[in-house]
mmCIF file of C-alpha atoms and ligand atoms in Angstrom:
data_model
loop_
_atom_site.group_PDB
_atom_site.id
_atom_site.type_symbol
_atom_site.label_atom_id
_atom_site.label_comp_id
_atom_site.label_asym_id
_atom_site.label_seq_id
_atom_site.Cartn_x
_atom_site.Cartn_y
_atom_site.Cartn_z
ATOM 1 C CA MET A 2 -0.043 -0.013 0.165
ATOM 2 C CA GLU A 3 1.448 3.450 -1.054
ATOM 3 C CA GLU A 4 1.663 6.100 1.525
ATOM 4 C CA ILE A 5 0.709 9.476 0.895
ATOM 5 C CA ALA A 6 2.130 12.633 3.008
ATOM 6 C CA PHE A 7 -1.075 14.638 3.408
ATOM 7 C CA PHE A 8 -0.083 18.414 4.178
ATOM 8 C CA ASP A 9 -2.263 21.071 6.093
ATOM 9 C CA THR A 10 -4.637 18.440 7.162
ATOM 10 C CA LYS A 11 -7.948 19.823 8.593
ATOM 11 C CA PRO A 12 -10.500 17.578 10.196
ATOM 12 C CA TYR A 13 -13.050 17.842 7.364
ATOM 13 C CA ASP A 14 -10.152 16.668 5.086
ATOM 14 C CA ARG A 15 -10.142 13.342 6.590
ATOM 15 C CA VAL A 16 -13.780 12.427 6.320
ATOM 16 C CA TRP A 17 -13.551 11.247 2.662
ATOM 17 C CA PHE A 18 -9.922 10.565 2.308
ATOM 18 C CA ASP A 19 -10.418 8.160 5.219
ATOM 19 C CA THR A 20 -13.210 6.457 3.493
ATOM 20 C CA LEU A 21 -11.928 6.370 -0.022
ATOM 21 C CA ALA A 22 -8.111 5.846 0.161
ATOM 22 C CA PRO A 23 -8.011 2.257 1.323
ATOM 23 C CA LYS A 24 -10.262 1.447 -1.657
ATOM 24 C CA GLU A 25 -7.792 3.108 -3.907
ATOM 25 C CA GLY A 26 -4.889 1.286 -2.233
ATOM 26 C CA PHE A 27 -3.458 4.146 -0.351
ATOM 27 C CA SER A 28 -2.805 4.671 3.384
ATOM 28 C CA ILE A 29 -2.306 8.420 4.453
ATOM 29 C CA ARG A 30 0.252 10.126 6.551
ATOM 30 C CA TYR A 31 -1.782 13.181 7.969
ATOM 31 C CA LEU A 32 0.350 16.007 8.742
ATOM 32 C CA GLU A 33 -1.204 19.475 10.291
ATOM 33 C CA ASN A 34 1.910 21.534 9.054
ATOM 34 C CA ARG A 35 1.578 23.413 5.818
ATOM 35 C CA LEU A 36 4.084 22.299 3.093
ATOM 36 C CA ASP A 37 6.921 24.510 2.745
ATOM 37 C CA ALA A 38 10.712 24.324 2.404
ATOM 38 C CA GLN A 39 11.052 23.388 6.221
ATOM 39 C CA THR A 40 8.201 20.795 6.412
ATOM 40 C CA ALA A 41 8.892 18.963 3.161
ATOM 41 C CA VAL A 42 11.186 16.616 4.793
ATOM 42 C CA LEU A 43 8.146 15.265 6.690
ATOM 43 C CA SER A 44 7.228 13.389 3.624
ATOM 44 C CA HIS A 45 10.292 11.297 4.110
ATOM 45 C CA GLY A 46 9.792 7.639 2.613
ATOM 46 C CA CYS A 47 6.512 8.525 0.744
ATOM 47 C CA ARG A 48 6.454 8.574 -2.960
ATOM 48 C CA ALA A 49 3.534 10.917 -3.213
ATOM 49 C CA ALA A 50 2.531 14.145 -1.328
ATOM 50 C CA CYS A 51 -0.851 15.855 -1.246
ATOM 51 C CA ALA A 52 -0.913 19.712 -0.800
ATOM 52 C CA PHE A 53 -3.866 22.543 -0.581
ATOM 53 C CA VAL A 54 -3.979 26.151 -1.420
ATOM 54 C CA SER A 55 -2.003 27.639 1.346
ATOM 55 C CA ASP A 56 0.915 25.142 0.850
ATOM 56 C CA ILE A 57 4.077 26.553 -0.723
ATOM 57 C CA ALA A 58 5.679 24.211 -3.291
ATOM 58 C CA ASP A 59 8.564 26.537 -4.352
ATOM 59 C CA GLU A 60 11.840 25.378 -5.729
ATOM 60 C CA ALA A 61 13.139 24.848 -2.103
ATOM 61 C CA ALA A 62 10.103 22.790 -0.953
ATOM 62 C CA ILE A 63 10.157 20.649 -4.316
ATOM 63 C CA LYS A 64 13.926 20.051 -3.851
ATOM 64 C CA THR A 65 13.440 18.756 -0.481
ATOM 65 C CA LEU A 66 10.371 16.650 -1.295
ATOM 66 C CA ALA A 67 12.195 15.156 -4.137
ATOM 67 C CA ALA A 68 15.200 14.206 -1.707
ATOM 68 C CA ALA A 69 12.529 12.757 0.781
ATOM 69 C CA GLY A 70 11.593 10.218 -2.214
ATOM 70 C CA VAL A 71 8.447 12.004 -3.473
ATOM 71 C CA GLU A 72 7.565 11.619 -6.933
ATOM 72 C CA ALA A 73 4.101 12.799 -7.275
ATOM 73 C CA LEU A 74 2.411 15.898 -5.786
ATOM 74 C CA ALA A 75 -1.374 15.869 -6.017
ATOM 75 C CA LEU A 76 -3.196 19.250 -5.331
ATOM 76 C CA ARG A 77 -6.501 18.805 -3.733
ATOM 77 C CA CYS A 78 -7.595 22.100 -5.311
ATOM 78 C CA ALA A 79 -7.945 23.838 -8.688
ATOM 79 C CA GLY A 80 -5.511 26.677 -8.434
ATOM 80 C CA TYR A 81 -1.751 25.943 -8.552
ATOM 81 C CA ASN A 82 -0.317 29.403 -8.384
ATOM 82 C CA ASN A 83 1.571 28.178 -5.298
ATOM 83 C CA VAL A 84 3.414 25.414 -7.086
ATOM 84 C CA ASP A 85 6.677 25.957 -9.058
ATOM 85 C CA LEU A 86 6.097 23.522 -12.087
ATOM 86 C CA GLU A 87 9.316 24.047 -13.628
ATOM 87 C CA ALA A 88 11.164 23.196 -10.422
ATOM 88 C CA ALA A 89 8.693 20.041 -10.088
ATOM 89 C CA GLU A 90 9.693 19.064 -13.792
ATOM 90 C CA ARG A 91 13.590 19.606 -12.810
ATOM 91 C CA HIS A 92 13.231 17.482 -9.886
ATOM 92 C CA GLY A 93 11.227 14.740 -11.504
ATOM 93 C CA ILE A 94 7.850 15.370 -9.473
ATOM 94 C CA THR A 95 4.746 14.898 -11.514
ATOM 95 C CA VAL A 96 2.059 17.367 -10.361
ATOM 96 C CA TYR A 97 -1.892 16.857 -10.524
ATOM 97 C CA ARG A 98 -4.678 19.099 -9.549
ATOM 98 C CA VAL A 99 -8.533 18.956 -9.189
ATOM 99 C CA PRO A 100 -9.811 21.085 -11.916
ATOM 100 C CA ALA A 101 -13.435 21.403 -10.726
ATOM 101 C CA TYR A 102 -15.331 19.900 -7.870
ATOM 102 C CA SER A 103 -18.597 21.350 -7.194
ATOM 103 C CA PRO A 104 -19.326 24.664 -9.100
ATOM 104 C CA SER A 105 -22.797 24.686 -7.637
ATOM 105 C CA SER A 106 -21.506 24.728 -4.303
ATOM 106 C CA VAL A 107 -19.421 27.884 -4.814
ATOM 107 C CA ALA A 108 -22.272 29.632 -6.749
ATOM 108 C CA GLN A 109 -24.651 28.679 -3.948
ATOM 109 C CA HIS A 110 -22.361 30.200 -1.354
ATOM 110 C CA ALA A 111 -22.257 33.401 -3.477
ATOM 111 C CA LEU A 112 -25.951 33.365 -3.482
ATOM 112 C CA ALA A 113 -25.934 32.865 0.326
ATOM 113 C CA LEU A 114 -23.940 35.854 0.759
ATOM 114 C CA LEU A 115 -26.171 38.060 -1.551
ATOM 115 C CA LEU A 116 -29.455 36.964 0.066
ATOM 116 C CA THR A 117 -28.042 37.385 3.646
ATOM 117 C CA LEU A 118 -26.902 41.121 2.929
ATOM 118 C CA ALA A 119 -30.013 41.834 0.932
ATOM 119 C CA ARG A 120 -32.262 40.712 3.905
ATOM 120 C CA LYS A 121 -29.930 41.401 6.935
ATOM 121 C CA THR A 122 -30.334 37.912 8.264
ATOM 122 C CA HIS A 123 -26.917 37.877 9.802
ATOM 123 C CA ARG A 124 -28.006 40.858 11.731
ATOM 124 C CA ALA A 125 -31.483 39.231 12.580
ATOM 125 C CA PHE A 126 -29.693 35.996 13.672
ATOM 126 C CA THR A 127 -27.653 37.707 16.406
ATOM 127 C CA ARG A 128 -30.303 40.163 17.557
ATOM 128 C CA THR A 129 -33.180 37.517 18.029
ATOM 129 C CA ARG A 130 -30.587 35.098 20.034
ATOM 130 C CA GLU A 131 -30.492 38.043 22.506
ATOM 131 C CA ARG A 132 -34.198 38.318 22.532
ATOM 132 C CA ASN A 133 -34.207 41.581 20.595
ATOM 133 C CA PHE A 134 -37.181 41.354 18.372
ATOM 134 C CA SER A 135 -37.049 44.742 17.085
ATOM 135 C CA LEU A 136 -37.083 45.305 13.285
ATOM 136 C CA GLU A 137 -35.205 48.661 13.616
ATOM 137 C CA ASP A 138 -32.530 48.823 10.696
ATOM 138 C CA LEU A 139 -33.461 45.518 9.263
ATOM 139 C CA THR A 140 -35.158 46.929 6.100
ATOM 140 C CA GLY A 141 -33.778 44.721 3.027
ATOM 141 C CA ILE A 142 -33.802 45.079 -0.557
ATOM 142 C CA ASP A 143 -35.917 43.057 -3.091
ATOM 143 C CA LEU A 144 -33.438 41.502 -5.693
ATOM 144 C CA GLU A 145 -36.371 41.012 -8.398
ATOM 145 C CA GLY A 146 -35.890 43.204 -11.296
ATOM 146 C CA ARG A 147 -32.374 44.441 -10.116
ATOM 147 C CA THR A 148 -29.405 44.110 -12.300
ATOM 148 C CA VAL A 149 -26.545 41.608 -11.472
ATOM 149 C CA GLY A 150 -23.360 41.780 -13.274
ATOM 150 C CA ILE A 151 -21.445 38.681 -13.454
ATOM 151 C CA VAL A 152 -17.602 38.868 -14.168
ATOM 152 C CA GLY A 153 -16.564 35.513 -15.419
ATOM 153 C CA THR A 154 -19.256 32.951 -16.751
ATOM 154 C CA GLY A 155 -17.378 29.723 -16.495
ATOM 155 C CA LYS A 156 -18.566 26.932 -14.389
ATOM 156 C CA VAL A 157 -19.225 28.830 -11.382
ATOM 157 C CA GLY A 158 -20.416 32.046 -13.002
ATOM 158 C CA LEU A 159 -22.893 30.146 -15.140
ATOM 159 C CA LYS A 160 -24.394 28.474 -12.157
ATOM 160 C CA PHE A 161 -24.822 31.815 -10.313
ATOM 161 C CA CYS A 162 -26.286 33.388 -13.506
ATOM 162 C CA GLN A 163 -29.042 30.681 -13.573
ATOM 163 C CA MET A 164 -29.652 31.362 -9.827
ATOM 164 C CA CYS A 165 -30.062 35.027 -10.296
ATOM 165 C CA LEU A 166 -32.375 34.393 -13.223
ATOM 166 C CA GLY A 167 -34.449 32.343 -11.019
ATOM 167 C CA LEU A 168 -34.773 35.318 -8.660
ATOM 168 C CA GLY A 169 -36.269 37.494 -11.444
ATOM 169 C CA MET A 170 -33.005 39.578 -11.565
ATOM 170 C CA LYS A 171 -31.777 40.983 -14.940
ATOM 171 C CA VAL A 172 -28.242 39.424 -15.701
ATOM 172 C CA ILE A 173 -25.585 41.161 -17.408
ATOM 173 C CA ALA A 174 -22.013 39.546 -17.632
ATOM 174 C CA TYR A 175 -18.360 40.098 -18.867
ATOM 175 C CA ASP A 176 -15.897 37.440 -19.951
ATOM 176 C CA ILE A 177 -13.099 37.408 -22.330
ATOM 177 C CA ASN A 178 -14.632 34.078 -23.626
ATOM 178 C CA PRO A 179 -18.356 34.858 -23.789
ATOM 179 C CA ILE A 180 -20.811 31.881 -24.266
ATOM 180 C CA TRP A 181 -22.959 32.937 -27.150
ATOM 181 C CA GLY A 182 -26.543 31.441 -27.446
ATOM 182 C CA MET A 183 -27.203 31.114 -23.598
ATOM 183 C CA GLY A 184 -29.207 34.212 -23.561
ATOM 184 C CA ILE A 185 -26.777 36.186 -21.449
ATOM 185 C CA GLU A 186 -26.240 39.747 -22.103
ATOM 186 C CA TYR A 187 -22.565 40.282 -22.473
ATOM 187 C CA VAL A 188 -21.401 43.868 -21.915
ATOM 188 C CA ARG A 189 -18.050 45.823 -21.746
ATOM 189 C CA MET A 190 -16.537 45.885 -18.097
ATOM 190 C CA ASP A 191 -17.118 49.666 -17.925
ATOM 191 C CA GLU A 192 -20.973 49.123 -18.671
ATOM 192 C CA LEU A 193 -21.310 46.366 -16.340
ATOM 193 C CA PHE A 194 -19.709 48.573 -13.586
ATOM 194 C CA ARG A 195 -22.050 51.463 -14.356
ATOM 195 C CA ARG A 196 -25.454 49.249 -14.727
ATOM 196 C CA SER A 197 -25.006 46.719 -12.034
ATOM 197 C CA ASP A 198 -26.912 46.841 -8.743
ATOM 198 C CA VAL A 199 -24.942 43.720 -7.672
ATOM 199 C CA ILE A 200 -21.456 42.557 -8.960
ATOM 200 C CA SER A 201 -20.436 39.108 -8.476
ATOM 201 C CA LEU A 202 -16.813 38.095 -9.426
ATOM 202 C CA HIS A 203 -16.278 34.546 -10.982
ATOM 203 C CA CYS A 204 -12.997 35.140 -12.981
ATOM 204 C CA PRO A 205 -9.596 33.848 -11.889
ATOM 205 C CA LEU A 206 -6.814 35.926 -10.583
ATOM 206 C CA THR A 207 -4.454 36.832 -13.400
ATOM 207 C CA PRO A 208 -2.159 39.620 -14.030
ATOM 208 C CA GLN A 209 -5.074 41.079 -16.109
ATOM 209 C CA THR A 210 -7.800 40.738 -13.313
ATOM 210 C CA TYR A 211 -5.490 41.897 -10.319
ATOM 211 C CA HIS A 212 -7.412 44.728 -8.711
ATOM 212 C CA LEU A 213 -10.326 44.417 -11.328
ATOM 213 C CA ILE A 214 -12.184 46.594 -9.079
ATOM 214 C CA SER A 215 -9.531 49.334 -8.623
ATOM 215 C CA ARG A 216 -9.825 52.481 -6.646
ATOM 216 C CA SER A 217 -10.703 54.404 -9.715
ATOM 217 C CA ALA A 218 -13.315 51.643 -10.749
ATOM 218 C CA PHE A 219 -15.341 52.384 -7.521
ATOM 219 C CA HIS A 220 -16.201 56.026 -8.873
ATOM 220 C CA THR A 221 -17.767 54.218 -11.760
ATOM 221 C CA LEU A 222 -20.023 52.028 -9.733
ATOM 222 C CA LYS A 223 -23.766 52.587 -9.052
ATOM 223 C CA ASP A 224 -24.291 54.055 -5.491
ATOM 224 C CA GLY A 225 -25.155 51.560 -3.253
ATOM 225 C CA VAL A 226 -23.798 48.616 -5.465
ATOM 226 C CA TYR A 227 -23.448 45.143 -3.628
ATOM 227 C CA ILE A 228 -20.253 43.372 -4.223
ATOM 228 C CA ILE A 229 -19.869 39.590 -3.929
ATOM 229 C CA ASN A 230 -16.366 37.888 -4.137
ATOM 230 C CA THR A 231 -15.962 34.213 -4.022
ATOM 231 C CA SER A 232 -13.144 34.060 -6.459
ATOM 232 C CA ARG A 233 -9.877 35.507 -5.338
ATOM 233 C CA GLY A 234 -9.214 38.352 -2.976
ATOM 234 C CA ALA A 235 -6.874 40.365 -5.004
ATOM 235 C CA LEU A 236 -9.442 40.965 -7.517
ATOM 236 C CA ILE A 237 -10.485 43.861 -5.402
ATOM 237 C CA ASP A 238 -8.425 46.810 -4.005
ATOM 238 C CA SER A 239 -9.200 45.904 -0.519
ATOM 239 C CA GLN A 240 -8.236 49.407 1.084
ATOM 240 C CA ALA A 241 -10.422 51.128 -1.505
ATOM 241 C CA LEU A 242 -13.351 48.735 -1.046
ATOM 242 C CA LEU A 243 -13.026 49.691 2.832
ATOM 243 C CA ASP A 244 -12.879 53.291 1.959
ATOM 244 C CA ASN A 245 -16.140 52.962 -0.094
ATOM 245 C CA ILE A 246 -18.020 50.976 2.454
ATOM 246 C CA LYS A 247 -17.211 53.941 4.827
ATOM 247 C CA SER A 248 -18.445 56.651 2.381
ATOM 248 C CA GLY A 249 -21.577 54.600 1.751
ATOM 249 C CA LYS A 250 -20.800 54.172 -2.058
ATOM 250 C CA VAL A 251 -20.983 50.589 -1.635
ATOM 251 C CA GLY A 252 -24.180 49.227 -0.135
ATOM 252 C CA ALA A 253 -22.948 46.029 1.002
ATOM 253 C CA ALA A 254 -20.039 43.565 0.450
ATOM 254 C CA GLY A 255 -19.873 39.652 0.720
ATOM 255 C CA LEU A 256 -16.467 38.248 0.697
ATOM 256 C CA ASP A 257 -15.507 34.717 0.873
ATOM 257 C CA VAL A 258 -12.029 35.706 -0.058
ATOM 258 C CA TYR A 259 -9.652 38.560 0.923
ATOM 259 C CA GLU A 260 -6.377 39.737 -0.506
ATOM 260 C CA GLU A 261 -4.205 38.839 2.480
ATOM 261 C CA GLU A 262 -6.129 35.858 3.557
ATOM 262 C CA ALA A 263 -3.101 33.480 3.811
ATOM 263 C CA ASP A 264 -2.312 35.135 7.192
ATOM 264 C CA TYR A 265 -5.498 34.171 8.901
ATOM 265 C CA PHE A 266 -8.101 32.260 6.840
ATOM 266 C CA TYR A 267 -8.476 28.438 7.587
ATOM 267 C CA GLU A 268 -7.350 29.179 11.192
ATOM 268 C CA ASP A 269 -8.670 30.166 14.692
ATOM 269 C CA VAL A 270 -7.019 33.451 15.511
ATOM 270 C CA SER A 271 -9.786 34.716 17.799
ATOM 271 C CA SER A 272 -7.248 34.717 20.866
ATOM 272 C CA LYS A 273 -4.549 36.756 18.768
ATOM 273 C CA VAL A 274 -4.095 40.402 17.910
ATOM 274 C CA MET A 275 -4.853 40.812 14.216
ATOM 275 C CA SER A 276 -2.484 43.347 12.782
ATOM 276 C CA ASP A 277 -4.547 43.929 9.297
ATOM 277 C CA ASP A 278 -6.174 46.926 9.894
ATOM 278 C CA THR A 279 -8.109 46.950 6.626
ATOM 279 C CA LEU A 280 -9.535 43.477 7.444
ATOM 280 C CA ASN A 281 -10.379 44.538 11.007
ATOM 281 C CA LEU A 282 -12.291 47.512 9.672
ATOM 282 C CA LEU A 283 -14.073 45.499 7.108
ATOM 283 C CA LEU A 284 -15.301 42.970 9.778
ATOM 284 C CA SER A 285 -16.435 45.709 12.027
ATOM 285 C CA GLN A 286 -18.904 46.919 9.346
ATOM 286 C CA PRO A 287 -22.688 45.727 9.537
ATOM 287 C CA ASN A 288 -22.954 45.581 5.833
ATOM 288 C CA VAL A 289 -19.741 43.508 5.255
ATOM 289 C CA LEU A 290 -19.981 39.666 5.687
ATOM 290 C CA VAL A 291 -16.813 37.865 5.385
ATOM 291 C CA THR A 292 -16.366 33.921 5.328
ATOM 292 C CA SER A 293 -13.068 32.280 5.433
ATOM 293 C CA HIS A 294 -12.678 30.831 1.745
ATOM 294 C CA GLN A 295 -15.461 28.279 2.436
ATOM 295 C CA ALA A 296 -17.543 28.491 -0.687
ATOM 296 C CA PHE A 297 -16.057 25.066 -1.660
ATOM 297 C CA LEU A 298 -16.992 23.581 1.720
ATOM 298 C CA THR A 299 -19.940 21.170 1.101
ATOM 299 C CA ASP A 300 -19.870 17.387 1.547
ATOM 300 C CA GLU A 301 -20.348 16.663 -1.806
ATOM 301 C CA ALA A 302 -17.485 18.894 -3.040
ATOM 302 C CA LEU A 303 -15.160 17.305 -0.243
ATOM 303 C CA ARG A 304 -16.028 13.774 -1.694
ATOM 304 C CA ALA A 305 -15.457 15.032 -5.360
ATOM 305 C CA ILE A 306 -11.993 16.457 -4.107
ATOM 306 C CA ALA A 307 -10.925 13.171 -2.411
ATOM 307 C CA GLN A 308 -12.250 10.933 -5.182
ATOM 308 C CA THR A 309 -10.306 13.009 -7.961
ATOM 309 C CA THR A 310 -7.109 13.252 -6.014
ATOM 310 C CA LEU A 311 -6.831 9.834 -5.300
ATOM 311 C CA GLU A 312 -7.741 8.960 -8.865
ATOM 312 C CA ASN A 313 -4.924 11.295 -9.984
ATOM 313 C CA LEU A 314 -2.574 9.381 -7.824
ATOM 314 C CA ARG A 315 -3.767 6.084 -8.782
ATOM 315 C CA SER A 316 -2.942 6.949 -12.482
ATOM 316 C CA PHE A 317 0.379 8.102 -11.397
ATOM 317 C CA PHE A 318 1.152 4.838 -9.744
ATOM 318 C CA ASP A 319 -0.304 2.714 -12.474
ATOM 319 C CA GLY A 320 1.480 4.660 -15.252
ATOM 320 C CA GLY A 321 -1.668 5.883 -17.046
ATOM 321 C CA ALA A 322 -2.534 9.188 -18.481
ATOM 322 C CA SER A 323 -4.484 11.883 -16.703
ATOM 323 C CA PRO A 324 -6.115 15.082 -18.052
ATOM 324 C CA ASN A 325 -5.561 16.571 -14.473
ATOM 325 C CA ARG A 326 -1.676 16.463 -14.801
ATOM 326 C CA LEU A 327 0.019 19.936 -14.695
ATOM 327 C CA ILE A 328 2.559 20.742 -17.277
ATOM 328 C CA ALA A 329 5.093 23.505 -16.723
ATOM 329 C CA GLY A 330 4.958 26.182 -19.313
ATOM 330 C CA ARG A 331 1.459 25.259 -20.454
ATOM 331 C CA ARG A 332 -1.624 26.844 -19.530
ATOM 332 C CA GLU A 333 -3.761 23.967 -20.696
ATOM 333 C CA MET A 334 -3.486 20.587 -19.068
ATOM 334 C CA THR A 335 -2.046 17.677 -21.171
ATOM 335 C CA VAL A 336 -3.265 14.040 -20.983
HETATM 336 P P1 NAI B 19 -13.797 28.507 -14.956
HETATM 337 O O1 NAI B 19 -12.254 28.565 -15.476
HETATM 338 O O2 NAI B 19 -14.772 27.648 -15.254
HETATM 339 O O3 NAI B 19 -14.287 30.094 -15.324
HETATM 340 C C1 NAI B 19 -13.537 31.201 -15.280
HETATM 341 C C2 NAI B 19 -14.150 32.287 -16.247
HETATM 342 O O4 NAI B 19 -13.471 33.417 -16.062
HETATM 343 C C3 NAI B 19 -13.906 31.678 -17.623
HETATM 344 O O5 NAI B 19 -15.177 31.781 -18.385
HETATM 345 C C4 NAI B 19 -13.016 32.614 -18.142
HETATM 346 O O6 NAI B 19 -13.039 32.851 -19.653
HETATM 347 C C5 NAI B 19 -13.226 33.842 -17.244
HETATM 348 N N1 NAI B 19 -12.044 34.882 -17.459
HETATM 349 C C6 NAI B 19 -10.722 34.640 -17.441
HETATM 350 N N2 NAI B 19 -10.087 35.738 -17.419
HETATM 351 C C7 NAI B 19 -10.947 36.771 -17.377
HETATM 352 C C8 NAI B 19 -10.784 38.161 -17.519
HETATM 353 N N3 NAI B 19 -9.764 38.834 -17.650
HETATM 354 N N4 NAI B 19 -12.056 38.814 -17.386
HETATM 355 C C9 NAI B 19 -13.206 38.343 -17.298
HETATM 356 N N5 NAI B 19 -13.564 36.789 -17.393
HETATM 357 C C10 NAI B 19 -12.375 36.251 -17.308
HETATM 358 O O7 NAI B 19 -13.616 28.766 -13.274
HETATM 359 P P2 NAI B 19 -14.641 28.354 -12.264
HETATM 360 O O8 NAI B 19 -14.602 27.152 -11.928
HETATM 361 O O9 NAI B 19 -15.844 28.994 -12.622
HETATM 362 O O10 NAI B 19 -14.110 29.060 -11.124
HETATM 363 C C11 NAI B 19 -13.993 30.512 -10.969
HETATM 364 C C12 NAI B 19 -13.400 31.036 -9.825
HETATM 365 O O11 NAI B 19 -13.834 30.682 -8.532
HETATM 366 C C13 NAI B 19 -11.973 30.420 -9.807
HETATM 367 O O12 NAI B 19 -10.914 31.179 -10.539
HETATM 368 C C14 NAI B 19 -11.290 30.392 -8.449
HETATM 369 O O13 NAI B 19 -10.787 31.671 -8.129
HETATM 370 C C15 NAI B 19 -12.651 30.690 -7.602
HETATM 371 N N6 NAI B 19 -13.222 29.455 -6.849
HETATM 372 C C16 NAI B 19 -13.282 29.809 -5.510
HETATM 373 C C17 NAI B 19 -13.576 28.804 -4.493
HETATM 374 C C18 NAI B 19 -13.867 29.173 -2.989
HETATM 375 O O14 NAI B 19 -13.991 28.081 -2.322
HETATM 376 N N7 NAI B 19 -14.097 30.296 -2.705
HETATM 377 C C19 NAI B 19 -13.656 27.234 -5.032
HETATM 378 C C20 NAI B 19 -13.484 27.120 -6.427
HETATM 379 C C21 NAI B 19 -13.149 28.233 -7.229
#
């Protein structure tokens, strides 16, 4: 039975990996440490390692993994900006990812953020627990008939689009690869910014999309706009968002991701001093709802992640081809 060194383990990871790994012929060495140049040595004796979004597989970590005997690195996530694929190739490590696990889970979380903010149920929840049944300041907005601007109509964006149509919203979208024939009205980004009552981001973080909602872009948005981000924090200039929340320009923000989230997200830091004042101030606003990169976190998605990760490793050990293998220097995956 092959042993896998599993970095950055959280209890929810184990549920499906414990169930499915023995069936695929694997045992798992669960490690709480995040992967980096110092911790890579903990994989000693394993021919495969498994990593997540906050692990750092840079040249130094890859070199140590290879020296420890690792030949395959299976990412249990879609993004791979944290892996030096060229270094992996140089050191003979084959890298895999899970390209999609549950687009509907992510889209539903975006909708949950939107509906919560629109009807202020996050505030009602804390209020009624203290036996405060007043409706003061709980007036919401009705989304029917309002315009939602969706940036990125890929797997998640399309699902979100369908959900918004179900609410009776008018959907407009921007994507560098529009899907014609789906009844979506594609517009330019500046028009989307100008017309949208709600903006929801579903595109990847690339050099082109870094600070897509920049300080200057905020001036072009509708007064009272709602902003939902379940994609990547750096799509939004966070300090500019805070300033526009404070000025009242932005009506509400639902953030599952944050620019500097790696310092805090996924961890309990409730007893520590948090030095990020932008995040501190965002968290203190009644019309800002932050979740800790949990849009993917459903039982269905966790099962799909475990299943695909283990299949990727099985194909490695069996010498088979996998569409989920990542090749250095290529944007697209190769078989
Ligand atoms: P996808 O690859 O299916 O769709 C992305 C879409 O963005 C594509 O249609 C693409 O053409 C478009 N796009 C690329 N560059 C663009 C640009 N410059 N401007 C406008 N559109 C552009 O990806 P998927 O599965 O829909 O995921 C979307 C994003 O959701 C991911 O990039 C990821 O950052 C995020 N995500 C977040 C999760 C969470 O737990 N919060 C979980 C999974 C994904």
